[in-house]
Short mmCIF file of C-alpha atoms and ligand atoms in Angstrom, two decimals:
data_model
loop_
_atom_site.label_atom_id
_atom_site.label_comp_id
_atom_site.label_asym_id
_atom_site.label_seq_id
_atom_site.Cartn_x
_atom_site.Cartn_y
_atom_site.Cartn_z
CA MET A 254 -13.58 2.61 -35.70
CA GLU A 255 -13.56 -0.36 -33.23
CA LYS A 256 -15.69 0.31 -30.20
CA LYS A 257 -13.83 0.79 -26.90
CA VAL A 258 -14.01 -2.38 -24.85
CA ARG A 259 -15.96 -1.86 -21.70
CA VAL A 260 -16.68 -4.70 -19.26
CA ARG A 261 -18.00 -4.93 -15.70
CA PHE A 262 -17.81 -7.11 -12.68
CA ALA A 263 -21.30 -7.06 -11.18
CA PRO A 264 -21.41 -8.91 -7.82
CA SER A 265 -24.44 -9.11 -5.57
CA PRO A 266 -23.55 -8.37 -1.96
CA THR A 267 -25.20 -11.60 -0.66
CA GLY A 268 -22.21 -12.87 1.16
CA PRO A 269 -18.43 -13.28 0.71
CA LEU A 270 -16.90 -13.53 -2.74
CA HIS A 271 -16.23 -17.16 -3.71
CA ILE A 272 -12.98 -17.70 -5.49
CA GLY A 273 -15.13 -18.33 -8.66
CA GLY A 274 -16.25 -14.70 -8.39
CA VAL A 275 -12.66 -13.46 -8.04
CA ARG A 276 -11.85 -15.38 -11.16
CA THR A 277 -14.78 -13.70 -13.00
CA ALA A 278 -13.41 -10.30 -11.88
CA LEU A 279 -9.93 -11.25 -12.78
CA TYR A 280 -10.91 -12.24 -16.41
CA ASN A 281 -12.91 -9.17 -17.00
CA TYR A 282 -9.93 -7.11 -15.69
CA LEU A 283 -7.47 -8.89 -17.95
CA PHE A 284 -9.71 -8.57 -20.95
CA ALA A 285 -10.21 -4.84 -20.30
CA LYS A 286 -6.55 -4.21 -19.87
CA LYS A 287 -5.49 -6.30 -22.81
CA HIS A 288 -7.74 -4.29 -25.11
CA ASN A 289 -7.07 -0.86 -23.52
CA GLY A 290 -10.68 -0.87 -22.37
CA ASP A 291 -12.53 0.09 -19.16
CA PHE A 292 -13.29 -2.22 -16.26
CA LEU A 293 -16.28 -1.17 -14.12
CA LEU A 294 -17.40 -2.39 -10.77
CA ARG A 295 -21.14 -2.53 -10.26
CA VAL A 296 -22.71 -3.60 -7.11
CA GLU A 297 -26.12 -5.31 -7.86
CA ASP A 298 -27.90 -4.74 -4.65
CA THR A 299 -31.52 -4.53 -5.70
CA ASP A 300 -32.64 -7.73 -3.88
CA GLN A 301 -32.97 -6.40 -0.38
CA THR A 302 -34.10 -9.78 1.07
CA ARG A 303 -30.64 -11.24 0.12
CA TYR A 304 -28.51 -8.36 1.22
CA VAL A 305 -25.84 -9.15 3.72
CA LYS A 306 -24.22 -6.54 5.72
CA GLY A 307 -20.51 -6.19 5.24
CA ALA A 308 -20.52 -8.12 2.00
CA GLU A 309 -19.79 -5.03 -0.18
CA ASP A 310 -16.92 -3.98 1.90
CA TYR A 311 -15.64 -7.57 1.75
CA ILE A 312 -15.83 -7.58 -2.16
CA LEU A 313 -13.99 -4.35 -2.27
CA GLU A 314 -11.24 -5.37 0.07
CA ALA A 315 -10.88 -8.75 -1.56
CA LEU A 316 -10.49 -7.13 -5.07
CA LYS A 317 -7.96 -4.68 -3.65
CA TRP A 318 -5.88 -7.41 -2.06
CA CYS A 319 -5.84 -9.27 -5.47
CA GLY A 320 -4.71 -6.04 -7.25
CA ILE A 321 -7.87 -6.14 -9.47
CA THR A 322 -8.55 -2.40 -9.58
CA PRO A 323 -11.57 -1.07 -11.34
CA THR A 324 -11.03 1.79 -13.83
CA GLU A 325 -14.44 3.29 -13.52
CA GLY A 326 -16.94 3.84 -10.79
CA VAL A 327 -18.47 6.84 -8.97
CA GLY A 328 -16.71 9.65 -7.05
CA VAL A 329 -13.22 10.52 -7.01
CA GLY A 330 -10.08 10.15 -4.76
CA GLY A 331 -10.87 8.56 -1.41
CA ASP A 332 -14.72 8.66 -2.18
CA PHE A 333 -14.16 6.57 -5.25
CA GLY A 334 -16.40 3.70 -5.21
CA PRO A 335 -18.43 1.25 -7.29
CA TYR A 336 -21.72 1.88 -9.12
CA ARG A 337 -24.54 0.74 -6.86
CA GLN A 338 -27.96 -0.25 -8.31
CA SER A 339 -29.79 0.68 -5.17
CA GLU A 340 -28.56 4.29 -5.83
CA ARG A 341 -29.33 4.16 -9.44
CA LYS A 342 -32.75 3.04 -8.65
CA ALA A 343 -33.30 6.14 -6.62
CA GLU A 344 -32.57 8.22 -9.81
CA GLY A 345 -35.47 6.41 -11.50
CA THR A 346 -33.09 4.80 -13.90
CA TYR A 347 -34.96 1.52 -14.26
CA LYS A 348 -38.65 2.56 -13.94
CA LYS A 349 -38.36 4.45 -17.18
CA TYR A 350 -37.50 1.24 -19.23
CA VAL A 351 -40.15 -0.87 -17.32
CA ASN A 352 -42.60 1.76 -18.55
CA GLN A 353 -41.30 1.43 -22.04
CA LEU A 354 -41.85 -2.34 -21.95
CA LEU A 355 -45.33 -1.97 -20.54
CA ALA A 356 -46.18 0.44 -23.23
CA SER A 357 -44.87 -1.68 -26.10
CA GLY A 358 -46.72 -4.71 -24.72
CA ASN A 359 -43.55 -6.63 -23.85
CA ALA A 360 -44.41 -6.60 -20.25
CA TYR A 361 -47.49 -6.57 -18.13
CA TYR A 362 -48.66 -6.02 -14.55
CA ALA A 363 -49.42 -9.03 -12.39
CA PHE A 364 -51.27 -9.08 -8.94
CA ASP A 365 -51.13 -12.77 -8.09
CA THR A 366 -50.63 -13.52 -4.48
CA PRO A 367 -48.16 -16.07 -3.26
CA GLU A 368 -51.22 -18.41 -2.51
CA GLU A 369 -52.53 -17.94 -6.02
CA LEU A 370 -49.19 -18.79 -7.57
CA ASP A 371 -48.99 -21.95 -5.43
CA ALA A 372 -52.43 -22.90 -6.58
CA MET A 373 -51.41 -22.36 -10.23
CA ARG A 374 -48.38 -24.68 -9.79
CA GLU A 375 -50.59 -27.27 -8.14
CA ARG A 376 -53.17 -27.09 -10.84
CA LEU A 377 -50.65 -27.45 -13.58
CA LYS A 378 -48.92 -30.36 -11.76
CA ILE A 379 -52.20 -32.23 -11.52
CA ALA A 380 -52.91 -31.49 -15.22
CA GLY A 381 -49.53 -33.18 -15.90
CA GLY A 382 -48.06 -30.23 -18.00
CA HIS A 383 -44.42 -30.40 -18.76
CA SER A 384 -43.72 -27.23 -16.51
CA GLN A 385 -45.42 -25.32 -13.75
CA GLN A 386 -44.40 -21.89 -14.71
CA TYR A 387 -45.99 -18.49 -15.27
CA ASP A 388 -45.81 -18.30 -19.12
CA ALA A 389 -47.88 -18.07 -22.29
CA ALA A 390 -49.88 -21.08 -21.39
CA SER A 391 -50.72 -20.15 -17.86
CA ARG A 392 -50.86 -16.33 -17.82
CA ASN A 393 -54.35 -16.14 -19.19
CA SER A 394 -55.83 -17.74 -16.13
CA MET A 395 -54.04 -15.33 -13.73
CA SER A 396 -54.77 -11.93 -12.26
CA ASN A 397 -52.84 -9.59 -14.57
CA SER A 398 -53.13 -6.70 -16.94
CA LEU A 399 -53.80 -9.23 -19.79
CA THR A 400 -56.85 -10.69 -18.17
CA LEU A 401 -58.17 -7.71 -16.18
CA SER A 402 -59.77 -4.61 -17.61
CA GLU A 403 -57.53 -1.52 -17.74
CA ASP A 404 -59.73 0.27 -15.30
CA GLU A 405 -59.38 -2.51 -12.77
CA VAL A 406 -55.61 -2.55 -13.23
CA GLN A 407 -55.43 1.17 -12.60
CA ASN A 408 -57.75 0.92 -9.63
CA ARG A 409 -55.71 -1.88 -7.98
CA ILE A 410 -52.51 0.04 -8.51
CA ALA A 411 -54.07 3.17 -7.17
CA ALA A 412 -55.27 1.33 -4.14
CA GLY A 413 -51.76 0.34 -3.32
CA GLU A 414 -52.27 -3.31 -4.17
CA LYS A 415 -48.83 -5.17 -4.44
CA TYR A 416 -47.86 -5.94 -8.08
CA VAL A 417 -45.06 -7.16 -10.17
CA VAL A 418 -44.09 -6.47 -13.79
CA ARG A 419 -43.54 -9.48 -15.79
CA ALA A 420 -41.81 -10.03 -19.16
CA LYS A 421 -44.25 -11.11 -21.83
CA ILE A 422 -42.16 -13.96 -23.35
CA PRO A 423 -43.34 -14.89 -26.77
CA GLN A 424 -44.09 -18.44 -27.73
CA GLY A 425 -42.26 -20.60 -30.31
CA GLU A 426 -39.53 -18.27 -31.14
CA GLU A 427 -35.93 -19.30 -31.48
CA VAL A 428 -33.79 -17.10 -29.23
CA LYS A 429 -30.07 -17.42 -29.86
CA PHE A 430 -26.87 -15.68 -29.24
CA LYS A 431 -23.21 -16.36 -29.87
CA ASP A 432 -21.27 -17.04 -26.70
CA LEU A 433 -17.57 -16.28 -27.18
CA ILE A 434 -16.62 -19.45 -25.25
CA ARG A 435 -19.53 -21.85 -26.10
CA GLY A 436 -20.39 -20.88 -29.65
CA TRP A 437 -24.11 -20.59 -30.54
CA VAL A 438 -26.60 -21.02 -27.70
CA SER A 439 -30.21 -21.38 -28.86
CA VAL A 440 -33.43 -22.04 -27.02
CA ASP A 441 -37.10 -22.23 -27.83
CA SER A 442 -38.81 -19.23 -26.10
CA SER A 443 -41.70 -21.52 -25.12
CA ASN A 444 -39.45 -23.06 -22.50
CA LEU A 445 -38.92 -19.60 -20.84
CA ASP A 446 -41.11 -18.21 -18.10
CA ASP A 447 -42.47 -14.71 -17.75
CA LYS A 448 -39.80 -13.46 -15.38
CA VAL A 449 -40.44 -10.76 -12.93
CA LEU A 450 -38.70 -7.54 -13.87
CA PHE A 451 -39.92 -5.02 -11.42
CA LYS A 452 -41.79 -4.94 -8.08
CA SER A 453 -44.21 -2.49 -6.65
CA ASP A 454 -41.65 -1.52 -3.99
CA GLY A 455 -39.85 0.32 -6.86
CA MET A 456 -37.05 -2.25 -7.19
CA PRO A 457 -36.06 -3.75 -10.41
CA THR A 458 -35.11 -7.50 -10.33
CA TYR A 459 -31.59 -8.66 -11.29
CA HIS A 460 -32.62 -9.21 -14.87
CA MET A 461 -34.03 -5.79 -15.51
CA ALA A 462 -31.35 -3.81 -13.68
CA ASN A 463 -28.62 -5.92 -15.19
CA VAL A 464 -29.65 -5.49 -18.81
CA VAL A 465 -30.55 -1.69 -18.36
CA ASP A 466 -27.15 -0.99 -16.72
CA ASP A 467 -25.19 -2.93 -19.28
CA TYR A 468 -26.97 -0.84 -21.87
CA LEU A 469 -26.52 2.59 -20.25
CA MET A 470 -22.99 1.79 -19.25
CA LYS A 471 -22.20 0.81 -22.79
CA ILE A 472 -20.89 -2.55 -21.85
CA THR A 473 -19.42 -4.37 -24.88
CA HIS A 474 -18.69 -7.79 -23.30
CA VAL A 475 -20.48 -9.56 -20.61
CA ILE A 476 -18.05 -11.94 -19.06
CA ARG A 477 -19.63 -13.95 -16.16
CA GLY A 478 -19.96 -17.39 -14.60
CA GLU A 479 -21.79 -20.23 -16.27
CA GLU A 480 -24.53 -20.15 -13.68
CA TRP A 481 -25.89 -17.10 -15.61
CA LEU A 482 -26.02 -18.88 -19.03
CA PRO A 483 -29.73 -19.62 -18.51
CA SER A 484 -30.43 -15.96 -18.05
CA GLY A 485 -28.81 -15.22 -21.41
CA PRO A 486 -31.94 -15.77 -23.66
CA LEU A 487 -34.13 -13.53 -21.47
CA HIS A 488 -31.49 -10.80 -21.56
CA VAL A 489 -31.29 -11.11 -25.36
CA LEU A 490 -35.11 -10.77 -25.50
CA LEU A 491 -34.99 -7.71 -23.38
CA TYR A 492 -32.47 -6.14 -25.66
CA LYS A 493 -34.79 -6.82 -28.53
CA PHE A 494 -37.88 -5.56 -26.67
CA LEU A 495 -36.11 -2.30 -25.74
CA GLY A 496 -34.86 -1.74 -29.32
CA TRP A 497 -31.17 -2.12 -28.30
CA GLU A 498 -30.28 -5.16 -30.35
CA ALA A 499 -27.62 -3.28 -32.40
CA VAL A 500 -25.63 -2.56 -29.20
CA MET A 501 -26.15 -5.88 -27.47
CA PRO A 502 -23.02 -6.80 -25.73
CA GLU A 503 -21.10 -10.04 -26.65
CA PHE A 504 -21.50 -12.85 -24.00
CA ALA A 505 -18.76 -15.08 -22.58
CA HIS A 506 -19.92 -17.58 -20.00
CA LEU A 507 -16.98 -18.94 -17.93
CA PRO A 508 -16.67 -22.54 -17.00
CA LEU A 509 -17.48 -23.76 -13.45
CA ILE A 510 -14.76 -24.36 -10.91
CA LEU A 511 -15.17 -27.96 -9.80
CA LYS A 512 -14.40 -29.79 -6.69
CA PRO A 513 -10.98 -31.57 -6.62
CA ASN A 514 -12.57 -34.83 -7.56
CA GLY A 515 -14.43 -33.16 -10.44
CA ASN A 516 -17.91 -34.06 -9.17
CA GLY A 517 -19.87 -30.85 -9.02
CA LYS A 518 -19.29 -27.25 -8.19
CA LEU A 519 -16.50 -26.30 -5.58
CA SER A 520 -18.26 -25.27 -2.38
CA LYS A 521 -17.23 -23.99 1.07
CA ARG A 522 -17.76 -27.52 2.44
CA ASP A 523 -15.17 -28.94 0.07
CA GLY A 524 -12.71 -26.23 1.43
CA ASP A 525 -13.65 -27.22 5.01
CA ALA A 526 -13.21 -30.86 4.28
CA GLY A 527 -9.94 -30.48 2.42
CA GLY A 528 -8.39 -27.77 4.54
CA PHE A 529 -8.18 -25.02 1.97
CA PRO A 530 -10.06 -21.75 1.64
CA VAL A 531 -12.50 -20.96 -1.04
CA PHE A 532 -12.51 -17.20 -0.32
CA PRO A 533 -9.95 -14.74 -1.06
CA ILE A 534 -9.86 -13.12 2.37
CA GLU A 535 -11.35 -14.18 5.66
CA TRP A 536 -15.16 -13.59 6.02
CA ASN A 537 -16.67 -12.86 9.27
CA SER A 538 -20.44 -13.28 8.72
CA PRO A 539 -22.94 -10.99 10.71
CA GLU A 540 -23.82 -14.09 12.54
CA GLY A 541 -20.28 -14.49 13.82
CA GLU A 542 -19.22 -17.34 11.49
CA ILE A 543 -15.71 -17.14 10.24
CA ALA A 544 -14.68 -18.55 6.85
CA SER A 545 -10.94 -18.83 6.09
CA GLY A 546 -9.28 -16.85 3.35
CA TYR A 547 -6.21 -17.17 1.14
CA ARG A 548 -4.79 -13.90 2.48
CA GLU A 549 -5.01 -15.05 6.12
CA SER A 550 -3.64 -18.57 5.19
CA GLY A 551 -0.46 -16.96 4.04
CA TYR A 552 -0.85 -16.82 0.27
CA PHE A 553 0.69 -14.10 -1.75
CA PRO A 554 -1.86 -12.24 -3.81
CA GLU A 555 0.27 -12.70 -6.94
CA ALA A 556 0.22 -16.54 -6.39
CA HIS A 557 -3.54 -16.53 -5.83
CA ILE A 558 -4.21 -14.62 -9.01
CA ASN A 559 -1.84 -16.77 -11.04
CA MET A 560 -3.59 -19.91 -9.74
CA LEU A 561 -7.09 -18.57 -10.58
CA ALA A 562 -6.02 -17.46 -14.02
CA PHE A 563 -5.25 -21.02 -14.73
CA LEU A 564 -8.75 -22.33 -13.51
CA GLY A 565 -10.30 -22.16 -16.93
CA TRP A 566 -7.63 -20.56 -19.07
CA ASN A 567 -4.27 -21.67 -20.33
CA PRO A 568 -1.63 -19.85 -22.23
CA GLY A 569 -1.07 -22.60 -24.77
CA THR A 570 2.52 -22.95 -23.67
CA GLU A 571 4.42 -24.65 -20.93
CA GLN A 572 4.72 -21.41 -18.97
CA GLU A 573 2.90 -21.44 -15.56
CA LEU A 574 4.10 -18.50 -13.73
CA PHE A 575 2.66 -15.19 -14.91
CA SER A 576 2.65 -11.82 -13.16
CA LEU A 577 -0.60 -9.79 -13.51
CA GLU A 578 0.97 -7.72 -16.28
CA GLU A 579 1.99 -10.91 -18.14
CA LEU A 580 -1.39 -12.26 -17.78
CA VAL A 581 -2.77 -8.98 -19.36
CA ASN A 582 -0.52 -9.55 -22.33
CA GLU A 583 -1.31 -13.19 -22.78
CA PHE A 584 -5.05 -13.41 -21.88
CA SER A 585 -7.57 -14.13 -24.41
CA LEU A 586 -11.11 -15.56 -24.23
CA GLU A 587 -10.28 -17.86 -27.09
CA ARG A 588 -8.14 -19.76 -24.66
CA VAL A 589 -10.86 -20.26 -22.01
CA GLY A 590 -12.19 -23.67 -22.01
CA LYS A 591 -15.82 -24.85 -21.99
CA SER A 592 -15.60 -27.60 -19.55
CA GLY A 593 -15.37 -27.18 -15.82
CA ALA A 594 -12.00 -26.51 -14.24
CA LYS A 595 -10.99 -28.82 -11.36
CA PHE A 596 -9.68 -27.05 -8.37
CA ASP A 597 -6.43 -28.55 -7.28
CA PRO A 598 -5.30 -27.75 -3.64
CA ASP A 599 -1.80 -29.07 -4.21
CA LYS A 600 -1.26 -27.08 -7.35
CA THR A 601 -2.59 -24.04 -5.40
CA LYS A 602 0.15 -24.55 -2.76
CA TRP A 603 2.64 -25.04 -5.47
CA PHE A 604 2.03 -21.69 -6.94
CA ASN A 605 2.69 -20.08 -3.54
CA GLU A 606 5.87 -21.97 -3.13
CA GLN A 607 7.20 -20.65 -6.48
CA TYR A 608 6.42 -17.08 -5.58
CA LEU A 609 7.93 -17.50 -2.11
CA ARG A 610 11.21 -18.94 -3.66
CA ALA A 611 11.33 -16.18 -6.12
CA LYS A 612 11.57 -13.48 -3.38
CA SER A 613 14.91 -12.35 -2.23
CA ASN A 614 16.11 -13.37 1.30
CA GLU A 615 16.01 -9.83 2.39
CA GLU A 616 12.39 -9.27 1.18
CA LEU A 617 11.32 -12.39 3.09
CA ALA A 618 13.18 -11.25 6.13
CA GLN A 619 11.07 -8.14 6.25
CA LEU A 620 7.91 -10.17 5.88
CA VAL A 621 8.71 -12.55 8.75
CA LYS A 622 10.42 -9.82 10.97
CA PRO A 623 7.36 -8.77 12.87
CA THR A 624 7.11 -12.25 14.53
CA ALA A 625 10.77 -12.90 14.71
CA GLY A 626 11.63 -11.34 17.98
CA ASP A 627 14.96 -9.75 18.64
CA VAL A 628 17.04 -11.07 15.65
CA SER A 629 19.33 -9.19 13.29
CA ASP A 630 18.10 -8.62 9.75
CA GLU A 631 21.24 -10.48 8.49
CA LEU A 632 20.49 -13.59 10.40
CA LEU A 633 16.86 -13.45 9.33
CA ALA A 634 17.79 -13.19 5.78
CA GLY A 635 20.03 -16.05 6.13
CA VAL A 636 17.33 -18.11 7.73
CA CYS A 637 14.87 -17.27 4.91
CA GLY A 638 17.49 -18.24 2.35
CA LEU A 639 17.91 -21.63 3.93
CA MET A 640 14.29 -22.35 4.65
CA LYS A 641 12.46 -20.96 1.57
CA GLU A 642 12.95 -24.05 -0.44
CA ARG A 643 11.45 -26.24 2.25
CA VAL A 644 8.17 -24.33 3.12
CA SER A 645 4.90 -23.41 1.37
CA PHE A 646 4.32 -20.14 3.36
CA SER A 647 6.46 -17.43 4.77
CA SER A 648 4.92 -18.07 8.21
CA GLU A 649 6.45 -21.50 8.26
CA ILE A 650 10.00 -20.14 7.93
CA LEU A 651 10.23 -19.24 11.63
CA GLU A 652 8.16 -22.26 12.72
CA LYS A 653 10.19 -24.86 10.77
CA GLY A 654 13.49 -23.04 11.18
CA LYS A 655 13.31 -22.48 14.87
CA TYR A 656 16.57 -24.32 15.50
CA LEU A 657 18.29 -21.57 13.43
CA PHE A 658 17.67 -19.18 16.32
CA GLU A 659 17.92 -21.41 19.35
CA ALA A 660 19.53 -24.55 20.30
CA PRO A 661 17.36 -27.64 20.21
CA THR A 662 16.02 -28.99 23.60
CA VAL A 663 14.59 -32.14 22.12
CA TYR A 664 15.94 -34.47 19.52
CA ASP A 665 13.84 -36.26 17.05
CA ALA A 666 13.18 -39.65 18.78
CA LYS A 667 12.90 -41.64 15.51
CA THR A 668 16.19 -40.43 14.27
CA VAL A 669 18.02 -40.92 17.56
CA LYS A 670 16.67 -44.43 17.68
CA LYS A 671 17.73 -45.45 14.29
CA LYS A 672 20.75 -43.27 13.63
CA TRP A 673 22.61 -42.32 16.84
CA LYS A 674 24.99 -45.20 17.33
CA ASP A 675 27.17 -46.17 20.21
CA ASP A 676 30.28 -44.35 18.67
CA SER A 677 28.29 -41.26 17.67
CA PRO A 678 29.42 -39.25 20.84
CA GLN A 679 32.95 -40.24 19.89
CA ILE A 680 32.61 -39.01 16.30
CA VAL A 681 30.99 -35.87 17.33
CA ALA A 682 33.81 -35.15 19.80
CA GLU A 683 36.31 -35.66 17.09
CA LEU A 684 34.49 -33.45 14.83
CA ILE A 685 34.40 -30.63 17.40
CA GLU A 686 38.25 -30.85 17.30
CA VAL A 687 38.16 -30.59 13.59
CA PHE A 688 35.69 -27.73 13.44
CA SER A 689 37.36 -25.75 16.18
CA ASN A 690 40.24 -25.35 13.77
CA THR A 691 38.16 -24.63 10.67
CA GLU A 692 37.05 -21.41 9.22
CA PHE A 693 33.21 -21.35 9.37
CA LYS A 694 32.37 -21.11 5.79
CA ASN A 695 30.17 -23.59 4.01
CA GLU A 696 32.59 -25.16 1.60
CA VAL A 697 35.48 -25.05 4.02
CA LEU A 698 33.48 -26.84 6.69
CA GLU A 699 32.41 -29.34 4.12
CA THR A 700 35.94 -30.06 2.96
CA ALA A 701 37.18 -30.49 6.65
CA PHE A 702 34.25 -32.82 7.26
CA LYS A 703 35.09 -34.89 4.22
CA THR A 704 38.76 -35.08 4.95
CA TYR A 705 37.89 -36.27 8.45
CA VAL A 706 35.45 -38.94 7.16
CA GLU A 707 37.98 -40.25 4.63
CA GLU A 708 40.83 -40.36 7.13
CA LYS A 709 38.72 -42.37 9.58
CA GLU A 710 37.35 -44.47 6.74
CA LEU A 711 33.89 -43.79 7.94
CA GLY A 712 30.78 -43.58 5.62
CA PHE A 713 29.23 -40.18 5.31
CA GLY A 714 25.84 -41.10 6.70
CA LYS A 715 26.52 -41.68 10.36
CA PRO A 716 28.77 -38.68 11.18
CA MET A 717 26.57 -36.32 9.16
CA ILE A 718 23.34 -37.37 11.01
CA ALA A 719 25.09 -37.21 14.41
CA ILE A 720 26.08 -33.63 13.80
CA ARG A 721 22.74 -32.68 12.21
CA LEU A 722 20.93 -34.17 15.26
CA SER A 723 23.08 -32.24 17.66
CA ILE A 724 22.78 -28.98 15.80
CA THR A 725 19.15 -29.01 14.66
CA GLY A 726 17.54 -31.81 16.81
CA GLU A 727 16.14 -33.03 13.56
CA GLY A 728 16.75 -35.82 11.10
CA GLY A 729 16.60 -33.70 7.93
CA GLY A 730 16.64 -30.02 6.76
CA PRO A 731 18.72 -27.65 4.63
CA SER A 732 22.43 -28.06 4.04
CA LEU A 733 24.08 -28.64 7.36
CA PHE A 734 27.25 -26.67 6.57
CA GLU A 735 25.17 -23.69 5.58
CA ILE A 736 23.31 -23.91 8.81
CA MET A 737 26.65 -24.03 10.67
CA GLU A 738 28.07 -21.06 8.78
CA LEU A 739 24.87 -19.13 9.60
CA ILE A 740 24.75 -19.77 13.28
CA GLY A 741 28.48 -19.40 13.62
CA LYS A 742 31.35 -21.29 15.19
CA GLU A 743 30.71 -20.71 18.97
CA GLU A 744 27.04 -21.69 18.73
CA SER A 745 27.73 -24.70 16.59
CA ILE A 746 30.49 -26.08 18.90
CA ASN A 747 28.13 -25.52 22.01
CA ARG A 748 25.36 -27.45 20.31
CA LEU A 749 27.72 -30.26 19.35
CA LYS A 750 28.85 -30.45 22.98
CA ALA A 751 25.29 -30.42 24.15
CA GLY A 752 24.50 -33.13 21.69
CA ILE A 753 27.14 -35.46 23.32
CA GLU A 754 25.60 -34.66 26.68
CA ASN A 755 21.91 -34.86 25.94
CA ILE A 756 21.18 -37.34 23.12
CA LYS A 757 20.63 -40.60 24.90
CA LYS A 758 19.47 -43.52 23.01
CA GLU A 759 18.26 -45.43 26.04
CA THR A 760 15.86 -42.71 27.06
CA VAL A 761 14.08 -43.04 23.65
CA ALA A 762 11.25 -45.45 23.83
N1 LIG B 1658 -25.28 -9.98 -9.98
C1 LIG B 1658 -24.95 -11.01 -10.71
C2 LIG B 1658 -24.02 -11.93 -9.85
O1 LIG B 1658 -24.18 -11.75 -8.58
C3 LIG B 1658 -24.22 -10.66 -11.94
C4 LIG B 1658 -24.27 -11.63 -13.08
C5 LIG B 1658 -23.79 -10.90 -14.31
O2 LIG B 1658 -22.58 -10.67 -14.42
O3 LIG B 1658 -24.63 -10.58 -15.23
O4 LIG B 1658 -23.13 -12.52 -10.16
#
């Protein structure tokens, strides 16, 4: 029988979740759902020096907004939450396996002070070695359980001296694993250092806690960002040291999300410079800094997810719009690319526009209603219908469609200067006559207008722009006759009259 797929998203609460992290969570979620598997959320909070207050809540809220719901965690109902390594540590979960590594000789105690470590690096630098790391070549000249007597080691620990436990990385061994995205990854173990696995404060480091939890939680696939690829060989060795090779998860390291110009990893600074967020929701740092989020910028979560799905994956067809459910059906790691995915701010907006246009006028009306003031639902829906093709965000509907609620008080200077001719007031006056006797329906208005223009042997441009200016104050916009139908006869005629009065070419500089 095939093993049940179990994947995890394992963020460290060191700050807000970058959209790269959201994409990792999304791909894990899609993969789990596609295979009827489990999707766990595990907060990796063992590094207390990097812990940032509010970061965990932020991560949970961001995932919730995106609709990426974990299927497994701790607690039930309202108390349901992620696994937390800080809590698992209290249960002694990791210490047991650290002891196993010590007993089997795959790990050792080290007592070196920061000054001694600095001195070691300095020494190795002067000696001209290829690296200055704690490894098979240097460990023999340091204070550790490989160089000190057993009594001495026990005495130091009993005296409360600070120590770490390091992995004893073998020399000259080929460590390899098959990455589902990159194929075989292989390194010479001589290039790896003796990473710290555990500290005397009782905390495991990322590597130890991560591997132990993946094992205990029966994770079948580790899907994570490319920045963790260098950790892969150490993790593979730990599986081997602990005798867990047979149940080692498969690895898939996702490509980086690159700056719009493709030069390097997308950062917050790129977002600030380009005017786009790199975080799913707004982040308020404990120091009072605010970083903008997709949610607050007016993006729909569906559009955000759709955009993220395409940063590294493609369906192999022309289709670009996918609901979360469709993504679940289509997603596969085989279609995730190896090379970095360039972030495209315009395409990101494009996705939002598509989702905006797909919403019904009534649905959009409900969305903008809280800021619309005293306006009927019907008028609001009409406004949304007219404006949705011309905006990127629902918040722009009221802003850009202001003239649909109130008569213009200013008229676009450039248009007036270029398009408001000496006979424009006359034309508008004649059209007032025409429209006064016309039913205010889009097509009827259009026919009446055309008949007038043909009778007078005028081109379409001049009369059209004259009424558009009078009615909206602007030189462009949605279909004029639809606007007139929406605001109605009385309002339209009043605005046309006001146009004749108020649009003055000579006052325009
Ligand atoms: N805690 C790591 C992070 O912050 C997890 C890496 C992994 O998925 O193994 O991304």
